[in-house]
Tab-separated table of N, CA and C in Angstrom:
chain	number	residue	atom	x	y	z
A	1	MET	N	21.680	-32.737	4.876
A	1	MET	CA	21.342	-32.186	3.666
A	1	MET	C	21.872	-30.879	3.459
A	2	LYS	N	22.534	-30.630	2.398
A	2	LYS	CA	23.200	-29.322	1.912
A	2	LYS	C	22.021	-28.530	1.437
A	3	ILE	N	21.975	-27.281	1.823
A	3	ILE	CA	20.954	-26.177	1.262
A	3	ILE	C	21.861	-25.488	0.378
A	4	THR	N	21.483	-25.390	-0.822
A	4	THR	CA	21.843	-24.739	-1.999
A	4	THR	C	21.453	-23.366	-1.935
A	5	SER	N	22.103	-22.303	-2.693
A	5	SER	CA	21.681	-21.032	-2.738
A	5	SER	C	20.347	-20.905	-3.437
A	6	LEU	N	20.103	-21.732	-4.385
A	6	LEU	CA	18.828	-21.784	-5.197
A	6	LEU	C	17.706	-22.171	-4.054
A	7	THR	N	18.026	-23.191	-3.348
A	7	THR	CA	17.072	-23.388	-2.268
A	7	THR	C	16.629	-22.334	-1.204
A	8	LYS	N	17.775	-21.610	-0.932
A	8	LYS	CA	17.554	-20.596	0.110
A	8	LYS	C	16.810	-19.345	-0.670
A	9	ARG	N	17.044	-19.055	-1.961
A	9	ARG	CA	16.282	-18.120	-2.635
A	9	ARG	C	14.839	-18.531	-2.781
A	10	LEU	N	14.541	-19.778	-3.086
A	10	LEU	CA	13.175	-20.285	-3.064
A	10	LEU	C	12.497	-20.133	-1.872
A	11	ILE	N	13.084	-20.340	-0.630
A	11	ILE	CA	12.523	-20.123	0.595
A	11	ILE	C	12.193	-18.656	0.859
A	12	GLN	N	13.146	-17.789	0.675
A	12	GLN	CA	12.987	-16.363	0.736
A	12	GLN	C	11.757	-15.908	-0.011
A	13	CYS	N	11.716	-16.418	-1.285
A	13	CYS	CA	10.526	-16.032	-2.119
A	13	CYS	C	9.282	-16.503	-1.591
A	14	LEU	N	9.191	-17.752	-1.144
A	14	LEU	CA	7.978	-18.181	-0.508
A	14	LEU	C	7.537	-17.534	0.724
A	15	ALA	N	8.423	-16.949	1.446
A	15	ALA	CA	8.291	-16.202	2.829
A	15	ALA	C	7.604	-14.920	2.366
A	16	ALA	N	8.284	-14.269	1.296
A	16	ALA	CA	7.723	-13.105	0.934
A	16	ALA	C	6.332	-13.136	0.289
A	17	LEU	N	6.147	-14.140	-0.389
A	17	LEU	CA	4.706	-14.510	-0.931
A	17	LEU	C	3.670	-14.632	0.132
A	18	ALA	N	4.115	-15.223	1.275
A	18	ALA	CA	3.311	-15.663	2.410
A	18	ALA	C	2.848	-14.222	3.044
A	19	LEU	N	3.886	-13.381	3.113
A	19	LEU	CA	3.555	-11.922	3.835
A	19	LEU	C	2.664	-11.159	2.915
A	20	VAL	N	2.816	-11.206	1.575
A	20	VAL	CA	1.867	-10.595	0.542
A	20	VAL	C	0.417	-11.007	0.749
A	21	VAL	N	0.439	-12.401	0.756
A	21	VAL	CA	-0.942	-13.030	0.866
A	21	VAL	C	-1.662	-12.626	2.152
A	22	SER	N	-0.883	-12.776	3.181
A	22	SER	CA	-1.596	-12.529	4.479
A	22	SER	C	-1.900	-11.053	4.545
A	23	GLY	N	-1.109	-9.994	4.041
A	23	GLY	CA	-1.516	-8.832	4.101
A	23	GLY	C	-2.748	-8.365	3.172
A	24	ALA	N	-2.979	-9.152	2.079
A	24	ALA	CA	-4.011	-9.033	1.193
A	24	ALA	C	-5.192	-9.587	1.941
A	25	LEU	N	-5.124	-10.762	2.598
A	25	LEU	CA	-6.257	-11.252	3.337
A	25	LEU	C	-6.695	-10.351	4.474
A	26	TRP	N	-5.692	-9.788	5.086
A	26	TRP	CA	-6.004	-8.779	6.200
A	26	TRP	C	-6.737	-7.668	5.593
A	27	ALA	N	-6.329	-7.047	4.603
A	27	ALA	CA	-7.037	-5.974	3.764
A	27	ALA	C	-8.350	-6.260	3.365
A	28	ALA	N	-8.648	-7.589	2.887
A	28	ALA	CA	-9.899	-7.898	2.394
A	28	ALA	C	-10.765	-8.140	3.557
A	29	ASP	N	-10.300	-8.330	4.813
A	29	ASP	CA	-11.149	-8.462	5.965
A	29	ASP	C	-11.759	-7.114	6.558
A	30	GLY	N	-11.425	-6.027	5.803
A	30	GLY	CA	-11.997	-4.756	6.118
A	30	GLY	C	-10.973	-3.897	7.015
A	31	VAL	N	-9.701	-4.301	6.944
A	31	VAL	CA	-8.697	-3.413	7.596
A	31	VAL	C	-8.026	-2.569	6.675
A	32	ASP	N	-8.094	-1.248	6.785
A	32	ASP	CA	-7.454	-0.372	5.913
A	32	ASP	C	-6.027	-0.119	6.335
A	33	LEU	N	-5.041	-0.579	5.795
A	33	LEU	CA	-3.691	-0.533	6.130
A	33	LEU	C	-3.123	1.080	5.993
A	34	ASN	N	-3.828	1.711	5.156
A	34	ASN	CA	-3.363	3.163	5.010
A	34	ASN	C	-4.192	4.105	5.908
A	35	GLN	N	-5.067	3.722	6.724
A	35	GLN	CA	-6.003	4.626	7.445
A	35	GLN	C	-5.042	5.202	8.553
A	36	SER	N	-5.292	6.596	8.716
A	36	SER	CA	-4.628	7.439	9.656
A	36	SER	C	-5.479	7.277	10.948
A	37	PRO	N	-4.813	7.154	12.126
A	37	PRO	CA	-5.453	6.979	13.377
A	37	PRO	C	-6.172	8.254	13.867
A	38	GLU	N	-5.820	9.421	13.193
A	38	GLU	CA	-6.503	10.692	13.442
A	38	GLU	C	-7.698	10.989	12.604
A	39	VAL	N	-8.766	10.996	13.050
A	39	VAL	CA	-9.945	11.177	12.208
A	39	VAL	C	-10.744	12.476	12.626
A	40	SER	N	-10.884	13.348	11.784
A	40	SER	CA	-11.439	14.677	12.065
A	40	SER	C	-13.136	14.667	12.425
A	41	GLY	N	-13.719	13.712	11.698
A	41	GLY	CA	-15.208	13.699	12.004
A	41	GLY	C	-15.501	12.767	13.098
A	42	THR	N	-16.742	12.457	13.387
A	42	THR	CA	-17.084	11.569	14.524
A	42	THR	C	-18.174	10.496	13.998
A	43	PRO	N	-18.027	9.801	12.831
A	43	PRO	CA	-18.971	9.009	12.467
A	43	PRO	C	-18.667	7.597	13.305
A	44	GLU	N	-19.686	6.827	13.403
A	44	GLU	CA	-19.497	5.567	14.106
A	44	GLU	C	-18.125	4.809	13.760
A	45	GLY	N	-17.459	4.377	14.763
A	45	GLY	CA	-16.182	3.708	14.463
A	45	GLY	C	-14.974	4.426	14.276
A	46	SER	N	-14.980	5.669	14.251
A	46	SER	CA	-13.805	6.577	14.124
A	46	SER	C	-13.285	6.845	15.392
A	47	VAL	N	-12.078	7.274	15.371
A	47	VAL	CA	-11.149	7.465	16.575
A	47	VAL	C	-10.796	9.056	16.528
A	48	ARG	N	-10.939	9.721	17.561
A	48	ARG	CA	-10.614	11.107	17.645
A	48	ARG	C	-9.408	11.181	18.635
A	49	MET	N	-8.163	11.503	17.995
A	49	MET	CA	-6.962	11.608	18.758
A	49	MET	C	-6.809	12.978	19.332
A	50	PRO	N	-6.644	13.180	20.731
A	50	PRO	CA	-6.565	14.439	21.325
A	50	PRO	C	-5.190	15.051	20.970
A	51	LYS	N	-5.150	16.380	20.913
A	51	LYS	CA	-3.822	17.072	20.694
A	51	LYS	C	-2.828	16.889	21.847
A	52	GLN	N	-3.231	16.833	22.925
A	52	GLN	CA	-2.437	16.682	24.177
A	52	GLN	C	-3.127	16.150	25.184
A	53	GLN	N	-2.830	15.314	26.023
A	53	GLN	CA	-3.471	14.825	27.268
A	53	GLN	C	-2.438	14.313	28.251
A	54	GLU	N	-2.907	13.938	29.480
A	54	GLU	CA	-2.076	13.478	30.372
A	54	GLU	C	-1.586	11.957	30.090
A	55	ARG	N	-0.375	11.720	30.641
A	55	ARG	CA	0.273	10.299	30.310
A	55	ARG	C	-0.694	9.319	30.939
A	56	MET	N	-0.745	8.217	30.226
A	56	MET	CA	-1.689	7.055	30.808
A	56	MET	C	-0.684	6.039	31.478
A	57	ALA	N	-1.284	5.478	32.450
A	57	ALA	CA	-0.691	4.533	33.293
A	57	ALA	C	-0.234	3.292	32.355
A	58	LEU	N	0.794	2.694	32.670
A	58	LEU	CA	1.245	1.423	31.843
A	58	LEU	C	0.627	0.246	32.267
A	59	ASN	N	0.494	-0.769	31.514
A	59	ASN	CA	-0.256	-2.078	31.819
A	59	ASN	C	0.683	-3.114	32.140
A	60	TYR	N	1.961	-3.074	31.864
A	60	TYR	CA	2.981	-4.087	32.197
A	60	TYR	C	4.286	-3.634	32.274
A	61	VAL	N	5.117	-4.364	32.935
A	61	VAL	CA	6.608	-3.984	33.276
A	61	VAL	C	7.296	-3.954	31.863
A	62	ASN	N	7.959	-2.854	31.698
A	62	ASN	CA	8.678	-2.434	30.464
A	62	ASN	C	7.840	-2.149	29.317
A	63	GLN	N	6.699	-1.778	29.412
A	63	GLN	CA	5.811	-1.424	28.241
A	63	GLN	C	6.336	-0.040	27.911
A	64	PRO	N	6.449	0.004	26.491
A	64	PRO	CA	6.986	1.427	26.014
A	64	PRO	C	5.874	2.386	26.337
A	65	PRO	N	6.218	3.641	26.817
A	65	PRO	CA	5.303	4.564	27.219
A	65	PRO	C	4.245	4.951	25.791
A	66	LEU	N	3.105	5.221	26.093
A	66	LEU	CA	2.228	5.588	24.974
A	66	LEU	C	2.393	7.090	24.825
A	67	ILE	N	2.245	7.696	23.471
A	67	ILE	CA	2.491	8.969	23.165
A	67	ILE	C	1.269	9.765	23.605
A	68	PRO	N	1.372	10.883	24.345
A	68	PRO	CA	0.132	11.519	24.888
A	68	PRO	C	-0.230	12.742	23.942
A	69	HIS	N	0.190	12.667	22.631
A	69	HIS	CA	-0.265	13.646	21.761
A	69	HIS	C	-0.297	13.110	20.436
A	70	SER	N	-0.945	13.948	19.406
A	70	SER	CA	-1.098	13.454	18.140
A	70	SER	C	0.275	13.439	17.396
A	71	VAL	N	0.592	12.414	16.481
A	71	VAL	CA	1.817	12.393	15.735
A	71	VAL	C	1.595	12.497	14.248
A	72	ASP	N	0.317	13.062	13.961
A	72	ASP	CA	-0.024	13.288	12.574
A	72	ASP	C	0.841	14.186	11.954
A	73	GLY	N	1.487	13.718	10.890
A	73	GLY	CA	2.356	14.604	10.116
A	73	GLY	C	3.985	14.443	10.608
A	74	TYR	N	4.145	13.761	11.622
A	74	TYR	CA	5.609	13.492	12.177
A	74	TYR	C	6.223	12.750	11.143
A	75	GLN	N	7.572	13.135	10.778
A	75	GLN	CA	8.420	12.352	9.976
A	75	GLN	C	9.397	11.695	10.686
A	76	VAL	N	9.381	10.332	10.527
A	76	VAL	CA	10.508	9.502	11.169
A	76	VAL	C	10.934	8.638	9.943
A	77	SER	N	12.283	9.031	9.524
A	77	SER	CA	12.857	8.306	8.300
A	77	SER	C	14.226	8.100	8.730
A	78	LYS	N	15.117	7.556	7.679
A	78	LYS	CA	16.440	7.364	8.052
A	78	LYS	C	17.208	8.641	8.113
A	79	ASN	N	16.717	9.746	7.655
A	79	ASN	CA	17.304	11.082	7.484
A	79	ASN	C	16.997	11.911	8.619
A	80	THR	N	15.644	11.820	9.164
A	80	THR	CA	15.182	12.715	10.246
A	80	THR	C	14.228	11.988	11.126
A	81	ASN	N	14.231	12.520	12.341
A	81	ASN	CA	13.354	11.866	13.325
A	81	ASN	C	12.674	13.152	14.080
A	82	ARG	N	11.404	13.519	13.820
A	82	ARG	CA	10.629	14.477	14.390
A	82	ARG	C	10.563	14.421	16.022
A	83	CYS	N	10.578	13.236	16.345
A	83	CYS	CA	10.421	12.992	17.937
A	83	CYS	C	11.626	13.394	18.670
A	84	LEU	N	12.804	13.259	18.084
A	84	LEU	CA	13.964	13.686	18.779
A	84	LEU	C	14.214	15.282	18.819
A	85	GLN	N	13.364	16.080	18.088
A	85	GLN	CA	13.403	17.520	18.292
A	85	GLN	C	12.817	18.013	19.655
A	86	CYS	N	12.062	17.169	20.297
A	86	CYS	CA	11.493	17.473	21.641
A	86	CYS	C	12.094	16.486	22.604
A	87	HIS	N	12.455	15.132	22.350
A	87	HIS	CA	12.746	14.267	23.250
A	87	HIS	C	14.074	13.993	23.246
A	88	GLY	N	15.017	14.493	22.301
A	88	GLY	CA	16.309	14.211	22.263
A	88	GLY	C	17.074	14.741	23.489
A	89	VAL	N	18.325	14.310	23.664
A	89	VAL	CA	19.081	14.784	24.806
A	89	VAL	C	19.510	16.148	24.703
A	90	GLU	N	19.551	16.727	23.607
A	90	GLU	CA	19.742	18.233	23.362
A	90	GLU	C	18.713	19.198	23.541
A	91	HIS	N	17.358	18.639	23.562
A	91	HIS	CA	16.296	19.413	23.605
A	91	HIS	C	15.203	19.294	24.609
A	92	TYR	N	15.345	18.120	25.447
A	92	TYR	CA	14.224	17.928	26.335
A	92	TYR	C	14.090	18.795	27.499
A	93	ARG	N	15.213	19.481	27.956
A	93	ARG	CA	15.244	20.434	28.933
A	93	ARG	C	14.426	21.776	28.610
A	94	THR	N	14.583	22.178	27.232
A	94	THR	CA	13.975	23.449	26.807
A	94	THR	C	12.393	23.112	26.403
A	95	THR	N	12.112	21.954	26.028
A	95	THR	CA	10.710	21.616	25.504
A	95	THR	C	9.922	21.012	26.655
A	96	GLY	N	10.339	20.554	27.757
A	96	GLY	CA	9.780	19.989	28.900
A	96	GLY	C	9.194	18.539	28.592
A	97	ALA	N	9.579	18.099	27.478
A	97	ALA	CA	9.223	16.592	27.099
A	97	ALA	C	10.215	15.638	27.856
A	98	PRO	N	9.565	14.471	28.080
A	98	PRO	CA	10.431	13.283	28.772
A	98	PRO	C	11.673	13.064	27.927
A	99	ARG	N	12.900	12.967	28.570
A	99	ARG	CA	14.057	12.562	27.768
A	99	ARG	C	14.002	11.138	27.354
A	100	ILE	N	14.520	10.911	26.041
A	100	ILE	CA	14.673	9.624	25.430
A	100	ILE	C	15.326	8.809	26.513
A	101	SER	N	15.087	7.560	26.690
A	101	SER	CA	15.733	6.678	27.697
A	101	SER	C	17.211	6.330	27.383
A	102	PRO	N	17.941	6.033	28.219
A	102	PRO	CA	19.390	5.702	27.947
A	102	PRO	C	19.518	4.474	27.384
A	103	THR	N	18.520	3.600	27.509
A	103	THR	CA	18.569	2.274	26.823
A	103	THR	C	18.439	2.440	25.244
A	104	HIS	N	17.923	3.496	24.871
A	104	HIS	CA	17.955	3.803	23.419
A	104	HIS	C	19.307	4.025	22.779
A	105	PHE	N	20.229	4.308	23.596
A	105	PHE	CA	21.675	4.526	23.038
A	105	PHE	C	22.575	3.211	23.237
A	106	MET	N	21.950	1.936	23.401
A	106	MET	CA	22.705	0.707	23.521
A	106	MET	C	22.447	-0.076	22.282
A	107	ASP	N	23.478	-0.847	21.726
A	107	ASP	CA	23.341	-1.512	20.574
A	107	ASP	C	22.872	-2.970	21.126
A	108	ALA	N	22.629	-3.915	20.191
A	108	ALA	CA	22.122	-5.149	20.415
A	108	ALA	C	23.129	-6.034	21.410
A	109	GLU	N	24.480	-5.515	21.345
A	109	GLU	CA	25.327	-6.052	22.225
A	109	GLU	C	25.539	-5.533	23.506
A	110	GLY	N	24.759	-4.412	23.799
A	110	GLY	CA	24.905	-3.744	25.072
A	110	GLY	C	26.010	-2.636	25.123
A	111	ASN	N	26.681	-2.357	23.902
A	111	ASN	CA	27.607	-1.206	23.869
A	111	ASN	C	26.910	0.092	23.766
A	112	VAL	N	27.361	1.055	24.529
A	112	VAL	CA	26.826	2.388	24.523
A	112	VAL	C	27.215	3.226	23.395
A	113	LEU	N	26.296	3.711	22.671
A	113	LEU	CA	26.624	4.519	21.566
A	113	LEU	C	26.459	6.147	21.812
A	114	SER	N	27.012	6.926	20.861
A	114	SER	CA	26.907	8.392	21.210
A	114	SER	C	25.656	8.846	20.485
A	115	ASN	N	24.999	8.125	19.732
A	115	ASN	CA	23.540	8.462	19.082
A	115	ASN	C	22.594	7.405	19.236
A	116	VAL	N	21.493	7.678	19.012
A	116	VAL	CA	20.298	6.668	19.210
A	116	VAL	C	20.740	5.554	18.435
A	117	ALA	N	20.592	4.242	18.923
A	117	ALA	CA	20.897	3.094	18.335
A	117	ALA	C	19.887	2.757	17.064
A	118	PRO	N	20.418	2.268	16.033
A	118	PRO	CA	19.494	2.061	14.835
A	118	PRO	C	18.332	1.255	15.089
A	119	ARG	N	18.325	0.237	16.023
A	119	ARG	CA	17.143	-0.690	16.383
A	119	ARG	C	16.032	0.198	17.239
A	120	ARG	N	16.563	1.406	17.683
A	120	ARG	CA	15.673	2.189	18.658
A	120	ARG	C	15.335	3.506	17.890
A	121	TYR	N	15.632	3.687	16.705
A	121	TYR	CA	15.561	4.964	16.111
A	121	TYR	C	14.171	5.380	15.669
A	122	PHE	N	13.353	4.253	15.141
A	122	PHE	CA	12.152	4.400	14.648
A	122	PHE	C	11.143	4.370	15.783
A	123	CYS	N	10.844	5.375	16.462
A	123	CYS	CA	10.083	5.391	17.782
A	123	CYS	C	8.768	4.686	17.557
A	124	LEU	N	8.064	4.928	16.388
A	124	LEU	CA	6.570	4.563	16.284
A	124	LEU	C	6.488	3.051	16.112
A	125	GLN	N	7.638	2.395	16.047
A	125	GLN	CA	7.405	0.917	16.004
A	125	GLN	C	7.167	0.274	17.347
A	126	CYS	N	7.441	1.038	18.490
A	126	CYS	CA	7.206	0.611	19.891
A	126	CYS	C	6.085	1.596	20.503
A	127	HIS	N	6.359	2.859	20.384
A	127	HIS	CA	5.528	3.877	20.990
A	127	HIS	C	4.572	4.208	20.198
A	128	VAL	N	3.236	4.259	20.621
A	128	VAL	CA	1.919	4.589	20.014
A	128	VAL	C	1.048	5.619	20.537
A	129	PRO	N	0.505	6.408	19.717
A	129	PRO	CA	-0.428	7.426	20.384
A	129	PRO	C	-1.540	6.829	21.213
A	130	GLN	N	-1.850	7.373	22.350
A	130	GLN	CA	-2.940	6.671	23.225
A	130	GLN	C	-4.251	7.260	22.833
A	131	THR	N	-5.166	6.458	23.024
A	131	THR	CA	-6.597	6.779	22.916
A	131	THR	C	-7.624	5.955	23.651
A	132	ASP	N	-8.710	6.419	23.933
A	132	ASP	CA	-9.551	5.607	24.705
A	132	ASP	C	-10.589	4.844	23.900
A	133	ALA	N	-10.294	4.545	22.708
A	133	ALA	CA	-11.205	3.960	21.638
A	133	ALA	C	-11.401	2.330	21.927
A	134	ALA	N	-12.564	2.057	21.769
A	134	ALA	CA	-12.946	0.484	21.881
A	134	ALA	C	-11.993	-0.443	21.213
A	135	PRO	N	-11.613	-1.450	21.926
A	135	PRO	CA	-10.714	-2.432	21.089
A	135	PRO	C	-11.335	-2.933	19.757
A	136	ILE	N	-10.503	-3.099	18.775
A	136	ILE	CA	-10.883	-3.463	17.468
A	136	ILE	C	-11.329	-4.836	17.548
A	137	VAL	N	-10.692	-5.812	18.494
A	137	VAL	CA	-11.019	-7.134	18.694
A	137	VAL	C	-11.288	-7.280	20.148
A	138	GLU	N	-12.371	-7.988	20.504
A	138	GLU	CA	-12.553	-8.260	21.869
A	138	GLU	C	-11.516	-9.039	22.550
A	139	ASN	N	-11.128	-8.763	23.837
A	139	ASN	CA	-10.190	-9.438	24.479
A	139	ASN	C	-10.274	-9.457	25.973
A	140	THR	N	-9.626	-10.138	26.771
A	140	THR	CA	-9.896	-10.313	28.023
A	140	THR	C	-8.549	-9.849	28.854
A	141	PHE	N	-7.874	-9.000	28.259
A	141	PHE	CA	-6.597	-8.466	28.917
A	141	PHE	C	-6.880	-7.674	30.092
A	142	THR	N	-6.005	-7.805	31.186
A	142	THR	CA	-6.203	-7.075	32.223
A	142	THR	C	-4.783	-6.747	32.659
A	143	PRO	N	-4.378	-5.402	33.191
A	143	PRO	CA	-3.072	-5.129	33.499
A	143	PRO	C	-2.523	-5.872	34.581
A	144	SER	N	-1.289	-5.963	34.508
A	144	SER	CA	-0.554	-6.761	35.726
A	144	SER	C	-0.857	-5.927	36.958
A	145	LYS	N	-0.788	-6.837	38.027
A	145	LYS	CA	-1.072	-6.294	39.379
A	145	LYS	C	-0.176	-5.069	39.603
A	146	GLY	N	-0.795	-3.929	40.149
A	146	GLY	CA	-0.140	-2.744	40.345
A	146	GLY	C	0.029	-1.818	39.154
A	147	PHE	N	-0.529	-2.201	38.001
A	147	PHE	CA	-0.185	-1.417	36.749
A	147	PHE	C	-1.836	-1.125	36.335
A	148	GLY	N	-1.782	-0.082	35.305
A	148	GLY	CA	-3.108	0.310	34.762
A	148	GLY	C	-3.974	1.154	35.740
A	149	ASN	N	-5.232	1.313	35.299
A	149	ASN	CA	-6.163	2.247	36.075
A	149	ASN	C	-6.524	1.537	37.333
């Protein structure tokens, strides 16, 4: 069966519609997609992000390290990346921040690049601020043997 460009476009539109509907259902379920993780008050259910804390243990092999500080107000866009001002190869020695991993300079084919690879540039897609907040959804996750607390 030959798939025409009209069929491809219809499939793309249906996929986009499914994403919109699932987002609307998620928001209707009481999840605020615009809520900042840093809350200044202490009402029940709020999360207080510490300004700086010790690094937490990882829970599994190759887990992206958690961020031990607030990232409120950090800008990460195609033109600027606030994270690299401390963690970049030019700055980590003077800031004392951990250096960005060499794996972040490799493209999808394994070629080493002179700058951070585009697929690794948006830090907050993998690295998240750490907190000791209760899980939103109960689960039975336990760290791999030798990891975690």
